[in-house]
Structures are given as structure tokens and as C-alpha cells.
PDB file of C-alpha atoms in Angstrom:
ATOM      1  CA  MET V 567     -11.739   9.465   1.333  1.00  0.00           C
ATOM      2  CA  ASN V 568     -15.061   9.514   0.486  1.00  0.00           C
ATOM      3  CA  CYS V 569     -15.836  10.848  -2.905  1.00  0.00           C
ATOM      4  CA  LYS V 570     -19.515  11.817  -2.335  1.00  0.00           C
ATOM      5  CA  LEU V 571     -20.270  15.286  -4.075  1.00  0.00           C
ATOM      6  CA  ASN V 572     -22.570  16.598  -1.756  1.00  0.00           C
ATOM      7  CA  ARG V 573     -21.771  20.330  -2.241  1.00  0.00           C
ATOM      8  CA  SER V 574     -19.071  19.671  -4.486  1.00  0.00           C
ATOM      9  CA  ASN V 575     -20.433  20.279  -7.994  1.00  0.00           C
ATOM     10  CA  GLY V 576     -18.616  22.908  -8.459  1.00  0.00           C
ATOM     11  CA  LEU V 577     -14.948  21.665  -7.836  1.00  0.00           C
ATOM     12  CA  ARG V 578     -16.136  18.631 -10.317  1.00  0.00           C
ATOM     13  CA  ARG V 579     -17.106  21.149 -13.112  1.00  0.00           C
ATOM     14  CA  ILE V 580     -13.340  22.307 -12.497  1.00  0.00           C
ATOM     15  CA  ASP V 581     -12.034  18.993 -13.315  1.00  0.00           C
ATOM     16  CA  PHE V 582     -10.998  17.664  -9.880  1.00  0.00           C
ATOM     17  CA  ARG V 583     -11.481  14.081  -9.590  1.00  0.00           C
ATOM     18  CA  CYS V 584     -13.045  14.210  -6.127  1.00  0.00           C
ATOM     19  CA  TRP V 585     -12.808  16.098  -3.175  1.00  0.00           C
ATOM     20  CA  LYS V 586     -13.916  16.456   0.667  1.00  0.00           C
ATOM     21  CA  ALA V 587     -15.039  18.722   3.113  1.00  0.00           C
ATOM     22  CA  VAL V 588     -13.443  19.044   6.139  1.00  0.00           C
ATOM     23  CA  GLY V 589     -14.066  22.448   7.560  1.00  0.00           C
ATOM     24  CA  LYS V 590     -14.874  21.994  11.023  1.00  0.00           C
ATOM     25  CA  SER V 591     -13.863  22.042  15.072  1.00  0.00           C
ATOM     26  CA  GLY V 592     -10.431  20.643  14.839  1.00  0.00           C
ATOM     27  CA  ASP V 593      -9.871  20.301  11.219  1.00  0.00           C
ATOM     28  CA  GLY V 594      -6.581  21.863  11.701  1.00  0.00           C
ATOM     29  CA  GLY V 595      -7.095  24.782   9.378  1.00  0.00           C
ATOM     30  CA  ILE V 596      -7.433  22.802   6.017  1.00  0.00           C
ATOM     31  CA  ASP V 597     -11.417  23.440   4.909  1.00  0.00           C
ATOM     32  CA  GLY V 598     -11.378  20.698   2.239  1.00  0.00           C
ATOM     33  CA  ILE V 599      -8.640  17.940   0.427  1.00  0.00           C
ATOM     34  CA  VAL V 600      -9.214  17.650  -3.397  1.00  0.00           C
ATOM     35  CA  LYS V 601      -7.650  14.443  -5.128  1.00  0.00           C
ATOM     36  CA  GLU V 602      -5.881  15.520  -8.462  1.00  0.00           C
ATOM     37  CA  ASP V 603      -5.644  12.098  -9.395  1.00  0.00           C
ATOM     38  CA  VAL V 604      -8.497   9.042  -8.634  1.00  0.00           C
ATOM     39  CA  LEU V 605      -5.573   7.262  -6.418  1.00  0.00           C
ATOM     40  CA  GLY V 606      -5.534  10.452  -4.384  1.00  0.00           C
ATOM     41  CA  LEU V 607      -1.434   9.943  -4.699  1.00  0.00           C
ATOM     42  CA  ASP V 608      -1.595  13.862  -5.252  1.00  0.00           C
ATOM     43  CA  LYS V 609      -3.558  16.107  -3.033  1.00  0.00           C
ATOM     44  CA  ILE V 610      -4.362  20.168  -2.842  1.00  0.00           C
ATOM     45  CA  TYR V 611      -5.424  21.452   0.472  1.00  0.00           C
ATOM     46  CA  LEU V 612      -8.254  23.821   0.743  1.00  0.00           C
ATOM     47  CA  GLN V 613      -8.741  27.073   3.031  1.00  0.00           C
ATOM     48  CA  GLY V 614     -11.882  29.668   2.315  1.00  0.00           C
ATOM     49  CA  LYS V 615     -12.366  32.801   4.309  1.00  0.00           C
ATOM     50  CA  ARG V 616     -16.204  34.340   3.611  1.00  0.00           C
ATOM     51  CA  TRP V 617     -15.003  37.735   4.770  1.00  0.00           C
ATOM     52  CA  ALA V 618     -15.175  41.689   4.087  1.00  0.00           C
ATOM     53  CA  ASN V 619     -12.155  42.616   5.359  1.00  0.00           C
ATOM     54  CA  PRO V 620      -8.662  41.431   3.359  1.00  0.00           C
ATOM     55  CA  VAL V 621      -7.156  38.497   4.094  1.00  0.00           C
ATOM     56  CA  SER V 622      -3.632  39.282   5.686  1.00  0.00           C
ATOM     57  CA  ARG V 623      -0.268  37.642   5.734  1.00  0.00           C
ATOM     58  CA  PRO V 624      -0.679  36.327   9.246  1.00  0.00           C
ATOM     59  CA  ASP V 625      -3.498  34.419   8.132  1.00  0.00           C
ATOM     60  CA  ILE V 626      -1.850  32.580   4.831  1.00  0.00           C
ATOM     61  CA  GLN V 627       0.985  31.978   7.232  1.00  0.00           C
ATOM     62  CA  ALA V 628      -1.406  29.986   9.155  1.00  0.00           C
ATOM     63  CA  PHE V 629      -2.505  28.488   6.382  1.00  0.00           C
ATOM     64  CA  VAL V 630       0.897  27.686   5.359  1.00  0.00           C
ATOM     65  CA  GLY V 631       1.616  26.127   8.555  1.00  0.00           C
ATOM     66  CA  SER V 632      -1.399  24.017   8.265  1.00  0.00           C
ATOM     67  CA  LEU V 633       0.174  22.836   5.220  1.00  0.00           C
ATOM     68  CA  VAL V 634       3.200  22.043   6.765  1.00  0.00           C
ATOM     69  CA  GLY V 635       1.479  19.914   9.643  1.00  0.00           C
ATOM     70  CA  PHE V 636      -0.541  17.774   6.606  1.00  0.00           C
ATOM     71  CA  LYS V 637       3.132  17.449   5.187  1.00  0.00           C
ATOM     72  CA  ALA V 638       1.088  19.233   2.058  1.00  0.00           C
ATOM     73  CA  ASN V 639       2.876  20.872  -0.865  1.00  0.00           C
ATOM     74  CA  LYS V 640       0.003  22.521  -2.749  1.00  0.00           C
ATOM     75  CA  GLY V 641      -2.646  24.345  -1.581  1.00  0.00           C
ATOM     76  CA  ILE V 642      -5.483  26.874  -2.315  1.00  0.00           C
ATOM     77  CA  PHE V 643      -6.416  29.510   0.008  1.00  0.00           C
ATOM     78  CA  ILE V 644     -10.196  31.190  -1.741  1.00  0.00           C
ATOM     79  CA  THR V 645     -11.522  34.555  -0.054  1.00  0.00           C
ATOM     80  CA  THR V 646     -14.830  36.478  -1.517  1.00  0.00           C
ATOM     81  CA  SER V 647     -12.634  39.906  -0.042  1.00  0.00           C
ATOM     82  CA  ARG V 648      -9.495  40.284  -1.178  1.00  0.00           C
ATOM     83  CA  PHE V 649      -5.692  39.653  -0.150  1.00  0.00           C
ATOM     84  CA  THR V 650      -3.256  42.346   1.235  1.00  0.00           C
ATOM     85  CA  LYS V 651       0.193  43.109  -0.704  1.00  0.00           C
ATOM     86  CA  GLU V 652       2.155  41.234   2.349  1.00  0.00           C
ATOM     87  CA  ALA V 653      -0.384  38.317   1.695  1.00  0.00           C
ATOM     88  CA  PHE V 654       0.565  37.825  -1.758  1.00  0.00           C
ATOM     89  CA  GLU V 655       4.411  38.451  -1.399  1.00  0.00           C
ATOM     90  CA  TYR V 656       4.654  36.065   1.295  1.00  0.00           C
ATOM     91  CA  SER V 657       2.377  33.374  -1.009  1.00  0.00           C
ATOM     92  CA  GLU V 658       5.649  33.455  -3.365  1.00  0.00           C
ATOM     93  CA  SER V 659       7.954  33.473  -1.197  1.00  0.00           C
ATOM     94  CA  ILE V 660       7.624  29.985   0.336  1.00  0.00           C
ATOM     95  CA  ASP V 661       8.736  27.028  -0.880  1.00  0.00           C
ATOM     96  CA  LYS V 662       5.125  25.471  -1.142  1.00  0.00           C
ATOM     97  CA  SER V 663       2.661  25.916  -4.395  1.00  0.00           C
ATOM     98  CA  LEU V 664       0.375  28.285  -3.262  1.00  0.00           C
ATOM     99  CA  ILE V 665      -2.471  29.796  -4.453  1.00  0.00           C
ATOM    100  CA  LEU V 666      -4.474  32.804  -3.801  1.00  0.00           C
ATOM    101  CA  ILE V 667      -8.058  33.210  -5.001  1.00  0.00           C
ATOM    102  CA  ASP V 668      -9.596  36.360  -4.085  1.00  0.00           C
ATOM    103  CA  GLY V 669     -13.561  37.621  -4.649  1.00  0.00           C
ATOM    104  CA  MET V 670     -12.862  38.961  -8.169  1.00  0.00           C
ATOM    105  CA  LYS V 671     -10.597  35.902  -9.053  1.00  0.00           C
ATOM    106  CA  LEU V 672     -13.492  33.567  -7.544  1.00  0.00           C
ATOM    107  CA  THR V 673     -16.415  35.507  -9.319  1.00  0.00           C
ATOM    108  CA  GLU V 674     -14.245  35.145 -12.877  1.00  0.00           C
ATOM    109  CA  LEU V 675     -13.852  31.088 -12.243  1.00  0.00           C
ATOM    110  CA  MET V 676     -17.583  30.937 -10.800  1.00  0.00           C
ATOM    111  CA  PHE V 677     -18.709  32.394 -14.604  1.00  0.00           C
ATOM    112  CA  LEU V 678     -16.144  30.335 -16.332  1.00  0.00           C
ATOM    113  CA  TYR V 679     -17.296  26.714 -14.919  1.00  0.00           C
ATOM    114  CA  ASN V 680     -21.303  27.715 -14.385  1.00  0.00           C
ATOM    115  CA  VAL V 681     -20.836  27.131 -10.865  1.00  0.00           C
ATOM    116  CA  GLY V 682     -23.021  29.284  -8.341  1.00  0.00           C
ATOM    117  CA  VAL V 683     -24.818  31.213 -11.003  1.00  0.00           C
ATOM    118  CA  SER V 684     -27.581  31.124 -13.882  1.00  0.00           C
ATOM    119  CA  ASN V 685     -28.452  32.512 -17.282  1.00  0.00           C
ATOM    120  CA  VAL V 686     -30.686  35.333 -17.206  1.00  0.00           C
ATOM    121  CA  GLN V 687     -30.973  35.494 -20.642  1.00  0.00           C
ATOM    122  CA  SER V 688     -29.479  34.725 -23.803  1.00  0.00           C
ATOM    123  CA  PHE V 689     -29.432  36.296 -27.163  1.00  0.00           C
ATOM    124  CA  THR V 690     -29.136  34.482 -30.482  1.00  0.00           C
ATOM    125  CA  ILE V 691     -26.484  36.252 -33.141  1.00  0.00           C
ATOM    126  CA  LYS V 692     -27.557  36.088 -36.823  1.00  0.00           C
ATOM    127  CA  ARG V 693     -25.208  35.986 -39.906  1.00  0.00           C
ATOM    128  CA  MET V 694     -25.832  35.994 -43.497  1.00  0.00           C
ATOM    129  CA  ASP V 695     -25.743  33.245 -45.222  1.00  0.00           C
ATOM    130  CA  LEU V 696     -23.857  34.204 -48.812  1.00  0.00           C
ATOM    131  CA  ASP V 697     -23.735  30.905 -49.800  1.00  0.00           C
ATOM    132  CA  PHE V 698     -27.769  31.349 -49.944  1.00  0.00           C
ATOM    133  CA  PHE V 699     -27.456  33.580 -52.694  1.00  0.00           C
ATOM    134  CA  GLU V 700     -24.817  31.606 -54.814  1.00  0.00           C
ATOM    135  CA  GLU V 701     -27.773  28.307 -55.438  1.00  0.00           C
ATOM    136  CA  GLY V 702     -29.881  30.625 -56.853  1.00  0.00           C
ATOM    137  CA  LEU V 703     -33.480  31.656 -56.021  1.00  0.00           C
TER     138      LEU V 703
END
């Protein structure tokens, strides 16, 4: 696996060691593969959808099928929209470790790890230094 971090600065900030973008024709339903350790002994498989409509159970089932095809135990499905109730229920009923990240959670993570965001304004909050008055004027 190539560990070049071209589009992966965000994943590096979330403390993934190395990842590889796969998503193209014939990718087997996988958009990326993350190495959890430097040797690549444990991997997480990624699927991302930039959709306006909710991600449904059949979409999650297709991704789980891809995980099975890669003999993977861990997956993350990320969408800019949301997941249906049935999609969440299905993800919790399988024997794979599958995390669903919807648009709201994705936004939280982006702010938390400063990925794809920039500071617009900063504030300095000051408090009174009470020791100042103890030292005498």
C-alpha cells in the first residue's frame, strides 16, 4: 500500500497511520483503505457517498458485501446526507464492526480535527490576575 498522503491530510489528523484511495471503476465497492498500524496488520475499509438523499439499508448491505469480499472485519460508511433507521438497524445487527458517519457527525469531526475548515475569527478572553494586587503597586 502506498502511504503517500495526497488527499489524506484529514485522515492523518485523526491519527490514521496510512491510507490509500481506491474509489474508481472496479474498486469492489471500497473507496479507501486505512492501515491502523504501521505494518498494515489491521485495516479499515471506507465507503463515502456525497448524496442529498438518505443512505438506505440496501446501500449498507452492498458495502457489507464488499467487506466480505475483501475479508474485512471493519468498515466506515461516510455520507454527507443521513442514514435511514433501517440502515442503522442493519449496521448494528451484523457481525462486522461498521461505523456510520452522517453529515452531522462528519461536520463535528471536521471541526474537532480541523479538517476542511478554517478560522474566521478568534477571541481572547481575559480574566483578572488577582495576584497582581497582592504584590503591591
